[in-house]
Amino acid sequence: MYRPIKACFLQCLPSNLRTISSATWQKSRPFGRICSPGTTNASVTFPGGNWLQANPMLTEEHMQKWPTLQALAKASLEEVNELWAGLGYYSRGKRLQEAAQKVVSELAGQMPATAEELQRLLPGVGKYTAGAIASISYGQVTGVVDGNVIRVLCRVRCIGADSSSPAVTDRLWDLANSLVDPARPGDFNQAMMELGATVCTPRAPLCMECPVKQHCRARCRVEKELEFASKRLLGKAAFSCSQAPDIEECAATGSCSLCLPASEPWDSSLGVANFPRRAAKKQPRAERTATCVLERRGPRGEPEYLIVQRPSSGLLAGLWEFPSLALELGLKEKQQREVLLAHVQAWAGEAVARGRLRHVGEVSHVFSHIHQTYVVYSLLLGGDHKTASGRRDKMLERPAFRWVTQAEFQKAAVSTAMKKVWKAFERQICEGRGSGQGCKRKRAANPSRAGQWKVEADGSLPPRQFSLDAFLKAPAGE
């Protein structure tokens, strides 16, 4: 029944790969090498194709550093986070290493070879990841369903209900498992994903170039709607397009769990992009965090900055950041300064006057479910400090911390949000130096930098040139 459409899907493979064996293709691709038997690891837990396109060297970089499961299992989480820093999907790096450690320590170094075992035994491996590894690396005849495959199948089968609903999800997995080519399951699944990524795109799909267009019910629906619209214009249709019969054969009377909902009728301007439908995306919640770039003079005179480690669970688990504190909504700037100053006092090693906190600005960063605003301050400490780092102290409720140079900060396991905070801090320094001195700041290469902001005896800092924006801004409280 599905033999013609299977052949059509395989046309999505590059022309020189349509007839070679799956094993040969695995060896020719980084993805295949990562998952191939013998050197298999859980690298399929990397995010999807769009993310990898944005980071094309990532797979090769990880493979060079950790070419085997054993090498990855021996790495520290800190090393994994450092290589992953700034790429997003931070929890996947942690799960990737946990999976490698479990395979080495509990499974005698042997990766599970079926989708069922992969999902059951390895942390962070879900149904899609398990299907991808099992089909591509081990040739198991099992389908995969990711965002691209959802779009392709919903259009091919004219499924218009919410694609994230349980009924639709179950139906899509049934379809994927029925369609997969038993002779080349890995190739077939990658062809399906390639079709969704390059041809059957969310907007402006290339229907005329699609190798499965003759099997696509969404395309038939579009043609039907155009036919009804033409007849209506010519006065030959007794009913409107909205009354046109659905292409999806549905035996149900009344509402169908797979068809377009009555509340969202056919939109002729969308064409095949009427499929799939998704539930309205929940807006990210707004949060505010006070962050302080704490600076001191290092042992060799170069500037150093304090970073602290986040908890081992939750958002950005285990990554490093400048000392930060969640703010209650509605706090005024004076109150923000007070709570932040109390928070950083433990690391300052000296009494710090509130006036020494310099307001840098605000930095916004959107996580998948949080719209985070960082209220950024800077604080320059006087005197010399010998403590370079410290472990987490439960008694003092203080996380692990360390002082780093600018170069060390850039290599550390810090998030993209913290790199934005750093850029805002650098802009402040440029403005403080004045436009005539230029704004390129090589802090690590200038040991005399620490003397530029000498702390006065009364704890105040010398006056600095402000930006035009800061100059025109009314002081707080006026």
Coordinates of C-alpha atoms in Angstrom, one line a residue:
M1 CA 0.0 0.0 0.0
Y2 CA 2.8 2.4 0.9
R3 CA 5.4 1.2 -1.6
P4 CA 5.0 4.1 -4.1
I5 CA 5.1 6.8 -1.4
K6 CA 8.2 5.2 0.2
A7 CA 10.1 5.4 -3.1
C8 CA 9.0 9.0 -3.5
F9 CA 10.3 9.9 0.0
L10 CA 13.7 8.4 -0.8
Q11 CA 14.0 10.8 -3.7
C12 CA 14.7 13.4 -1.0
L13 CA 18.1 11.9 -0.6
P14 CA 21.0 13.5 -2.5
S15 CA 21.2 11.8 -5.9
N16 CA 24.5 10.1 -5.3
L17 CA 23.2 8.5 -2.1
R18 CA 19.9 7.0 -3.3
T19 CA 21.3 3.6 -4.2
I20 CA 24.2 3.1 -1.7
S21 CA 23.8 1.0 1.4
S22 CA 22.8 2.6 4.7
A23 CA 26.0 1.5 6.3
T24 CA 28.1 3.2 3.7
W25 CA 26.1 6.4 4.1
Q26 CA 26.5 6.3 7.9
K27 CA 30.3 6.3 7.5
S28 CA 30.1 9.2 5.1
R29 CA 28.3 11.5 7.4
P30 CA 29.3 13.0 10.8
F31 CA 25.9 12.0 12.2
G32 CA 26.4 8.4 11.1
R33 CA 30.0 8.3 12.5
I34 CA 28.7 9.5 15.9
C35 CA 26.1 6.8 16.1
S36 CA 27.8 3.9 14.3
P37 CA 28.3 0.7 16.2
G38 CA 31.6 0.4 18.0
T39 CA 32.0 4.1 18.6
T40 CA 28.4 4.9 19.3
N41 CA 27.4 7.6 21.8
A42 CA 24.2 9.4 22.6
S43 CA 25.1 12.4 20.5
V44 CA 21.7 12.3 18.8
T45 CA 20.6 14.2 21.8
F46 CA 22.0 17.2 20.1
P47 CA 19.1 19.6 19.0
G48 CA 17.6 19.4 15.6
G49 CA 18.7 20.3 12.1
N50 CA 18.1 24.1 12.3
W51 CA 20.2 24.3 15.4
L52 CA 23.0 22.3 13.8
Q53 CA 22.9 24.5 10.7
A54 CA 23.5 27.5 13.0
N55 CA 26.4 25.7 14.6
P56 CA 27.9 23.6 11.7
M57 CA 31.2 22.9 13.4
L58 CA 29.7 21.6 16.6
T59 CA 29.4 18.0 15.8
E60 CA 32.9 17.7 14.5
E61 CA 34.3 19.7 17.4
H62 CA 32.7 17.4 19.9
M63 CA 33.8 14.3 18.0
Q64 CA 37.4 15.5 18.0
K65 CA 37.4 16.1 21.7
W66 CA 35.5 13.0 22.7
P67 CA 35.7 10.5 19.8
T68 CA 34.3 7.6 21.9
L69 CA 31.8 7.0 24.7
Q70 CA 34.6 6.2 27.0
A71 CA 36.3 9.5 26.4
L72 CA 33.1 11.4 27.0
A73 CA 32.3 9.4 30.1
K74 CA 35.7 10.4 31.6
A75 CA 35.1 14.1 30.9
S76 CA 33.9 16.4 33.7
L77 CA 30.6 18.2 33.4
E78 CA 32.5 21.4 33.5
E79 CA 34.4 20.5 30.3
V80 CA 31.1 19.5 28.6
N81 CA 29.5 22.8 29.7
E82 CA 32.5 24.8 28.5
L83 CA 32.3 23.4 25.0
W84 CA 28.5 23.7 25.1
A85 CA 28.5 27.3 26.4
G86 CA 26.5 29.8 24.4
L87 CA 24.7 27.2 22.2
G88 CA 21.5 26.8 24.2
Y89 CA 19.8 23.5 25.1
Y90 CA 22.2 23.3 28.0
S91 CA 20.5 20.4 29.7
R92 CA 21.2 18.2 26.7
G93 CA 25.0 18.5 27.3
K94 CA 24.5 17.2 30.8
R95 CA 22.2 14.4 29.7
L96 CA 24.6 13.5 26.9
Q97 CA 27.4 12.9 29.4
E98 CA 25.1 11.1 31.9
A99 CA 24.1 8.7 29.1
A100 CA 27.7 8.1 28.2
Q101 CA 28.6 7.4 31.8
K102 CA 25.7 5.0 32.2
V103 CA 26.7 3.0 29.1
V104 CA 30.3 2.7 30.2
S105 CA 29.6 1.9 33.9
E106 CA 26.4 -0.1 33.8
L107 CA 26.1 -1.4 30.3
A108 CA 29.6 -2.7 29.7
G109 CA 30.2 0.0 27.1
Q110 CA 27.5 -1.4 24.8
M111 CA 24.9 1.0 23.5
P112 CA 21.3 -0.3 23.5
A113 CA 20.4 -1.3 19.9
T114 CA 16.6 -0.9 19.9
A115 CA 14.4 2.1 20.2
E116 CA 12.6 0.6 23.2
E117 CA 15.9 -0.1 25.1
L118 CA 17.4 3.3 24.3
Q119 CA 14.4 5.1 25.6
R120 CA 14.1 2.9 28.7
L121 CA 17.8 2.8 29.7
L122 CA 19.4 6.1 28.8
P123 CA 18.6 9.4 30.5
G124 CA 17.5 12.2 28.2
V125 CA 16.6 9.9 25.3
G126 CA 13.0 10.3 24.3
K127 CA 10.9 8.6 21.6
Y128 CA 12.3 10.6 18.7
T129 CA 15.9 10.3 19.7
A130 CA 15.6 6.6 20.3
G131 CA 14.0 6.0 16.9
A132 CA 16.7 8.1 15.2
I133 CA 19.6 6.2 16.8
A134 CA 18.0 2.8 16.3
S135 CA 17.1 3.3 12.7
I136 CA 20.2 5.2 11.5
S137 CA 22.8 3.3 13.5
Y138 CA 21.4 -0.1 13.9
G139 CA 18.9 -0.5 11.0
Q140 CA 15.9 -1.1 13.2
V141 CA 12.7 -0.7 11.2
T142 CA 11.1 2.1 13.2
G143 CA 9.9 5.6 12.3
V144 CA 10.7 9.0 13.7
V145 CA 8.5 12.0 14.3
D146 CA 10.1 15.4 14.8
G147 CA 8.9 18.9 13.8
N148 CA 9.7 18.4 10.1
V149 CA 8.1 14.9 9.9
I150 CA 5.0 16.3 11.7
R151 CA 4.6 18.9 9.0
V152 CA 5.1 16.4 6.2
L153 CA 2.7 13.8 7.5
C154 CA 0.0 16.3 8.5
R155 CA 0.0 17.6 4.9
V156 CA 0.2 14.3 3.2
R157 CA -2.7 13.0 5.2
C158 CA -4.6 16.3 5.6
I159 CA -4.5 16.2 9.4
G160 CA -5.7 19.6 10.6
A161 CA -6.2 19.1 14.3
D162 CA -3.7 20.4 16.9
S163 CA -0.5 18.5 16.1
S164 CA 0.5 18.4 19.7
S165 CA -2.7 16.7 20.9
P166 CA -2.5 13.0 22.0
A167 CA -4.8 11.8 19.3
V168 CA -2.8 13.4 16.5
T169 CA 0.6 12.4 18.1
D170 CA -0.4 8.8 18.2
R171 CA -1.7 8.9 14.7
L172 CA 1.5 10.4 13.4
W173 CA 3.7 7.8 15.1
D174 CA 1.5 5.1 13.6
L175 CA 1.9 6.6 10.1
A176 CA 5.7 7.0 10.5
N177 CA 6.1 3.4 11.6
S178 CA 3.9 2.2 8.7
L179 CA 5.7 4.2 6.1
V180 CA 9.3 3.5 7.0
D181 CA 11.2 1.5 4.4
P182 CA 12.3 -1.8 5.9
A183 CA 15.2 -2.0 3.6
R184 CA 16.6 1.4 4.4
P185 CA 15.0 2.7 7.6
G186 CA 17.7 5.1 8.6
D187 CA 17.9 6.6 5.1
F188 CA 14.2 6.8 4.8
N189 CA 13.8 8.7 8.1
Q190 CA 16.5 11.1 7.2
A191 CA 14.9 11.7 3.9
M192 CA 11.6 12.4 5.6
M193 CA 13.3 15.0 7.8
E194 CA 15.1 16.5 4.9
L195 CA 11.9 16.9 2.9
G196 CA 10.3 18.8 5.8
A197 CA 13.4 21.0 6.3
T198 CA 14.0 21.9 2.6
V199 CA 10.8 21.4 0.6
C200 CA 7.8 21.1 2.8
T201 CA 8.7 24.2 4.8
P202 CA 6.4 26.0 7.3
R203 CA 5.9 28.9 5.0
A204 CA 6.1 29.0 1.2
P205 CA 6.5 25.3 0.7
L206 CA 8.0 24.2 -2.7
C207 CA 5.0 22.0 -3.7
M208 CA 5.9 21.8 -7.4
E209 CA 9.4 20.4 -6.4
C210 CA 8.0 17.9 -3.9
P211 CA 8.6 14.2 -4.8
V212 CA 5.4 13.1 -2.9
K213 CA 3.0 15.8 -4.3
Q214 CA 0.9 13.2 -6.1
H215 CA 0.2 11.5 -2.7
C216 CA -0.4 14.8 -0.8
R217 CA -3.9 15.2 0.3
A218 CA -3.3 18.8 1.4
R219 CA -2.4 19.6 -2.2
C220 CA -5.5 17.9 -3.4
R221 CA -7.5 19.9 -0.9
V222 CA -6.0 23.1 -2.3
E223 CA -7.0 22.1 -5.9
K224 CA -10.5 21.1 -4.7
E225 CA -10.9 24.5 -3.0
L226 CA -9.7 26.3 -6.2
E227 CA -12.1 24.3 -8.3
F228 CA -15.1 25.1 -6.0
A229 CA -14.1 28.8 -5.9
S230 CA -14.0 28.9 -9.7
K231 CA -17.4 27.3 -10.0
R232 CA -18.8 29.6 -7.5
L233 CA -17.5 32.6 -9.4
L234 CA -19.1 31.2 -12.6
G235 CA -22.4 30.6 -10.7
K236 CA -22.1 26.8 -11.1
A237 CA -21.7 26.0 -7.4
A238 CA -24.6 25.7 -5.2
F239 CA -22.5 26.0 -2.0
S240 CA -19.5 27.9 -0.8
C241 CA -15.9 26.7 -0.5
S242 CA -16.3 26.4 3.3
Q243 CA -18.8 23.6 2.6
A244 CA -16.5 21.7 0.4
P245 CA -16.0 18.1 1.5
D246 CA -12.8 17.3 3.4
I247 CA -10.2 15.2 1.6
E248 CA -9.4 13.2 4.7
E249 CA -11.8 10.2 4.7
C250 CA -13.4 10.3 8.1
A251 CA -16.0 7.8 9.2
A252 CA -16.8 9.8 12.4
T253 CA -20.1 11.6 12.6
G254 CA -19.8 15.0 14.2
S255 CA -16.4 16.3 15.3
C256 CA -13.2 14.5 14.3
S257 CA -10.0 14.4 16.3
L258 CA -7.9 14.7 13.2
C259 CA -9.7 17.2 10.9
L260 CA -9.5 21.0 10.9
P261 CA -11.6 22.3 13.8
A262 CA -14.8 24.0 13.0
S263 CA -13.6 27.1 14.9
E264 CA -10.7 27.4 12.5
P265 CA -12.1 27.1 9.0
W266 CA -10.0 26.7 5.8
D267 CA -7.9 29.8 5.0
S268 CA -7.5 29.9 1.2
S269 CA -4.5 32.3 1.5
L270 CA -2.5 29.6 3.3
G271 CA -2.9 26.7 0.9
V272 CA -1.2 23.6 2.2
A273 CA 0.2 25.7 5.1
N274 CA -3.3 25.2 6.7
F275 CA -1.6 22.0 7.9
P276 CA -0.5 21.4 10.6
R277 CA -2.3 23.5 13.2
R278 CA -0.7 24.2 16.5
A279 CA -2.1 25.4 19.8
A280 CA -1.5 29.0 20.6
K281 CA 2.0 29.3 22.1
K282 CA 2.1 30.3 25.7
Q283 CA 3.8 33.7 26.3
P284 CA 7.0 33.5 28.3
R285 CA 6.7 34.9 31.8
A286 CA 8.6 38.1 32.7
E287 CA 11.3 38.0 35.3
R288 CA 13.9 40.5 36.5
T289 CA 17.4 39.7 37.9
A290 CA 20.0 42.0 39.4
T291 CA 23.5 41.2 38.2
C292 CA 26.8 42.6 39.4
V293 CA 30.1 42.6 37.4
L294 CA 32.5 42.5 40.4
E295 CA 36.0 43.6 39.4
R296 CA 39.3 43.5 41.3
R297 CA 43.0 43.7 40.6
G298 CA 44.6 40.3 40.1
P299 CA 48.0 39.1 41.4
R300 CA 49.7 40.3 38.3
G301 CA 47.9 43.5 38.1
E302 CA 45.4 42.5 35.5
P303 CA 41.6 42.9 36.1
E304 CA 39.7 39.9 37.3
Y305 CA 36.0 39.3 37.6
L306 CA 34.0 37.2 39.9
I307 CA 31.8 34.4 38.5
V308 CA 29.7 32.0 40.6
Q309 CA 28.2 28.6 39.7
R310 CA 24.5 28.1 39.4
P311 CA 22.7 25.2 41.1
S312 CA 23.1 21.7 39.7
S313 CA 19.5 21.6 38.6
G314 CA 17.0 23.9 37.0
L315 CA 17.6 26.6 34.4
L316 CA 21.2 26.9 33.2
A317 CA 22.2 24.2 35.7
G318 CA 25.9 24.1 36.6
L319 CA 26.8 27.1 34.4
W320 CA 28.7 30.1 35.7
E321 CA 27.5 33.7 35.9
F322 CA 28.2 37.0 37.5
P323 CA 26.7 37.3 41.0
S324 CA 22.9 37.6 40.4
L325 CA 19.8 37.8 42.4
A326 CA 16.1 37.5 41.4
L327 CA 14.2 40.7 41.9
E328 CA 10.6 41.1 42.9
L329 CA 8.6 43.0 40.3
G330 CA 8.1 46.7 41.1
L331 CA 11.3 47.3 43.1
K332 CA 12.7 50.8 42.7
E333 CA 16.3 51.3 41.8
K334 CA 17.4 52.2 45.3
Q335 CA 15.9 49.0 46.6
Q336 CA 17.5 47.0 43.8
R337 CA 20.9 48.4 44.8
E338 CA 20.4 47.6 48.4
V339 CA 19.4 43.9 47.9
L340 CA 22.2 43.4 45.3
L341 CA 24.8 45.0 47.5
A342 CA 23.9 42.7 50.4
H343 CA 24.1 39.8 48.0
V344 CA 27.7 40.6 46.8
Q345 CA 29.0 41.7 50.2
A346 CA 30.2 38.2 51.0
W347 CA 32.6 38.2 48.1
A348 CA 33.7 41.9 48.4
G349 CA 35.8 41.2 51.5
E350 CA 35.3 44.8 52.6
A351 CA 32.5 47.3 53.5
V352 CA 31.1 48.6 50.2
A353 CA 29.2 51.9 50.1
R354 CA 26.0 51.8 48.1
G355 CA 27.2 54.7 45.9
R356 CA 30.1 52.6 44.5
L357 CA 27.6 50.4 42.6
R358 CA 27.5 51.7 39.0
H359 CA 24.4 51.2 37.0
V360 CA 25.3 49.7 33.6
G361 CA 21.9 49.2 32.1
E362 CA 19.4 46.5 31.3
V363 CA 19.9 43.4 29.2
S364 CA 17.1 41.3 27.9
H365 CA 17.3 37.6 27.0
V366 CA 14.4 35.3 26.1
F367 CA 14.6 31.7 27.2
S368 CA 12.0 29.2 25.9
H369 CA 9.6 30.0 28.8
I370 CA 11.1 33.1 30.4
H371 CA 11.6 36.7 29.3
Q372 CA 14.5 37.6 31.5
T373 CA 15.6 41.2 32.1
Y374 CA 19.0 41.6 33.7
V375 CA 19.5 44.8 35.6
V376 CA 23.3 45.2 35.4
Y377 CA 25.6 46.9 37.8
S378 CA 29.4 47.0 38.2
L379 CA 31.5 47.3 41.3
L380 CA 35.3 47.9 41.4
L381 CA 37.0 46.7 44.6
G382 CA 40.0 48.4 46.0
G383 CA 43.1 46.7 47.5
D384 CA 44.6 43.3 46.7
H385 CA 42.8 40.0 47.1
K386 CA 44.5 36.6 47.2
T387 CA 41.5 34.3 47.1
A388 CA 41.2 32.9 43.6
S389 CA 38.3 30.5 44.0
G390 CA 36.1 28.7 46.5
R391 CA 33.8 25.7 46.7
R392 CA 30.1 25.7 47.5
D393 CA 29.5 26.6 51.1
K394 CA 26.2 25.3 52.4
M395 CA 26.6 26.9 55.8
L396 CA 27.1 30.4 54.3
E397 CA 24.6 29.6 51.5
R398 CA 27.3 30.5 49.1
P399 CA 27.8 28.8 45.7
A400 CA 31.2 27.8 44.2
F401 CA 33.0 30.9 42.8
R402 CA 36.2 31.9 41.1
W403 CA 37.9 35.0 39.9
V404 CA 38.7 35.0 36.1
T405 CA 40.4 37.2 33.6
Q406 CA 38.5 38.4 30.5
A407 CA 40.1 35.7 28.4
E408 CA 39.2 33.0 31.0
F409 CA 35.6 34.4 31.2
Q410 CA 35.2 34.0 27.4
K411 CA 36.3 30.3 27.6
A412 CA 34.2 29.5 30.7
A413 CA 30.9 27.7 30.8
V414 CA 28.8 30.8 30.7
S415 CA 25.4 31.3 29.0
T416 CA 24.7 33.6 26.1
A417 CA 22.8 35.9 28.5
M418 CA 25.9 36.4 30.6
K419 CA 27.9 37.2 27.4
K420 CA 25.3 39.9 26.7
V421 CA 25.8 41.3 30.2
W422 CA 29.6 41.4 29.6
K423 CA 29.1 43.3 26.4
A424 CA 26.9 45.9 28.2
F425 CA 29.7 46.2 30.8
E426 CA 32.3 46.7 28.1
R427 CA 30.2 49.4 26.5
Q428 CA 30.1 51.3 29.8
I429 CA 33.9 51.1 30.0
C430 CA 34.2 52.5 26.5
E431 CA 31.9 55.4 27.3
G432 CA 33.7 56.1 30.5
R433 CA 37.0 56.4 28.7
G434 CA 35.7 58.9 26.3
S435 CA 35.2 58.8 22.6
G436 CA 38.6 60.2 21.8
Q437 CA 40.4 57.1 23.3
G438 CA 38.6 54.5 21.2
C439 CA 36.3 51.7 22.4
K440 CA 38.4 48.6 21.8
R441 CA 39.4 47.4 25.3
K442 CA 42.1 44.7 25.7
R443 CA 41.8 44.4 29.4
A444 CA 44.0 41.3 30.0
A445 CA 46.8 42.9 28.0
N446 CA 46.8 46.1 30.1
P447 CA 47.9 45.5 33.7
S448 CA 47.9 49.2 34.5
R449 CA 44.1 49.2 33.9
A450 CA 43.5 48.6 37.6
G451 CA 44.9 52.0 38.4
Q452 CA 42.5 53.9 36.1
W453 CA 39.7 53.6 38.7
K454 CA 41.4 54.4 41.9
V455 CA 39.1 54.0 44.9
E456 CA 39.2 57.1 47.1
A457 CA 39.6 57.0 50.9
D458 CA 35.9 57.7 51.5
G459 CA 35.0 54.7 49.4
S460 CA 33.8 56.8 46.4
L461 CA 35.0 56.5 42.8
P462 CA 36.4 59.4 40.7
P463 CA 34.0 61.2 38.3
R464 CA 33.7 59.7 34.8
Q465 CA 32.4 60.9 31.5
F466 CA 28.9 59.8 30.9
S467 CA 27.2 58.9 27.6
L468 CA 24.8 61.4 26.2
D469 CA 21.9 59.1 27.1
A470 CA 23.1 59.0 30.7
F471 CA 23.6 62.7 30.8
L472 CA 20.1 63.5 29.6
K473 CA 18.5 60.9 32.0
A474 CA 17.0 62.4 35.1
P475 CA 18.5 61.2 38.4
A476 CA 16.6 58.5 40.2
G477 CA 14.0 59.9 42.6
E478 CA 13.3 63.1 40.7

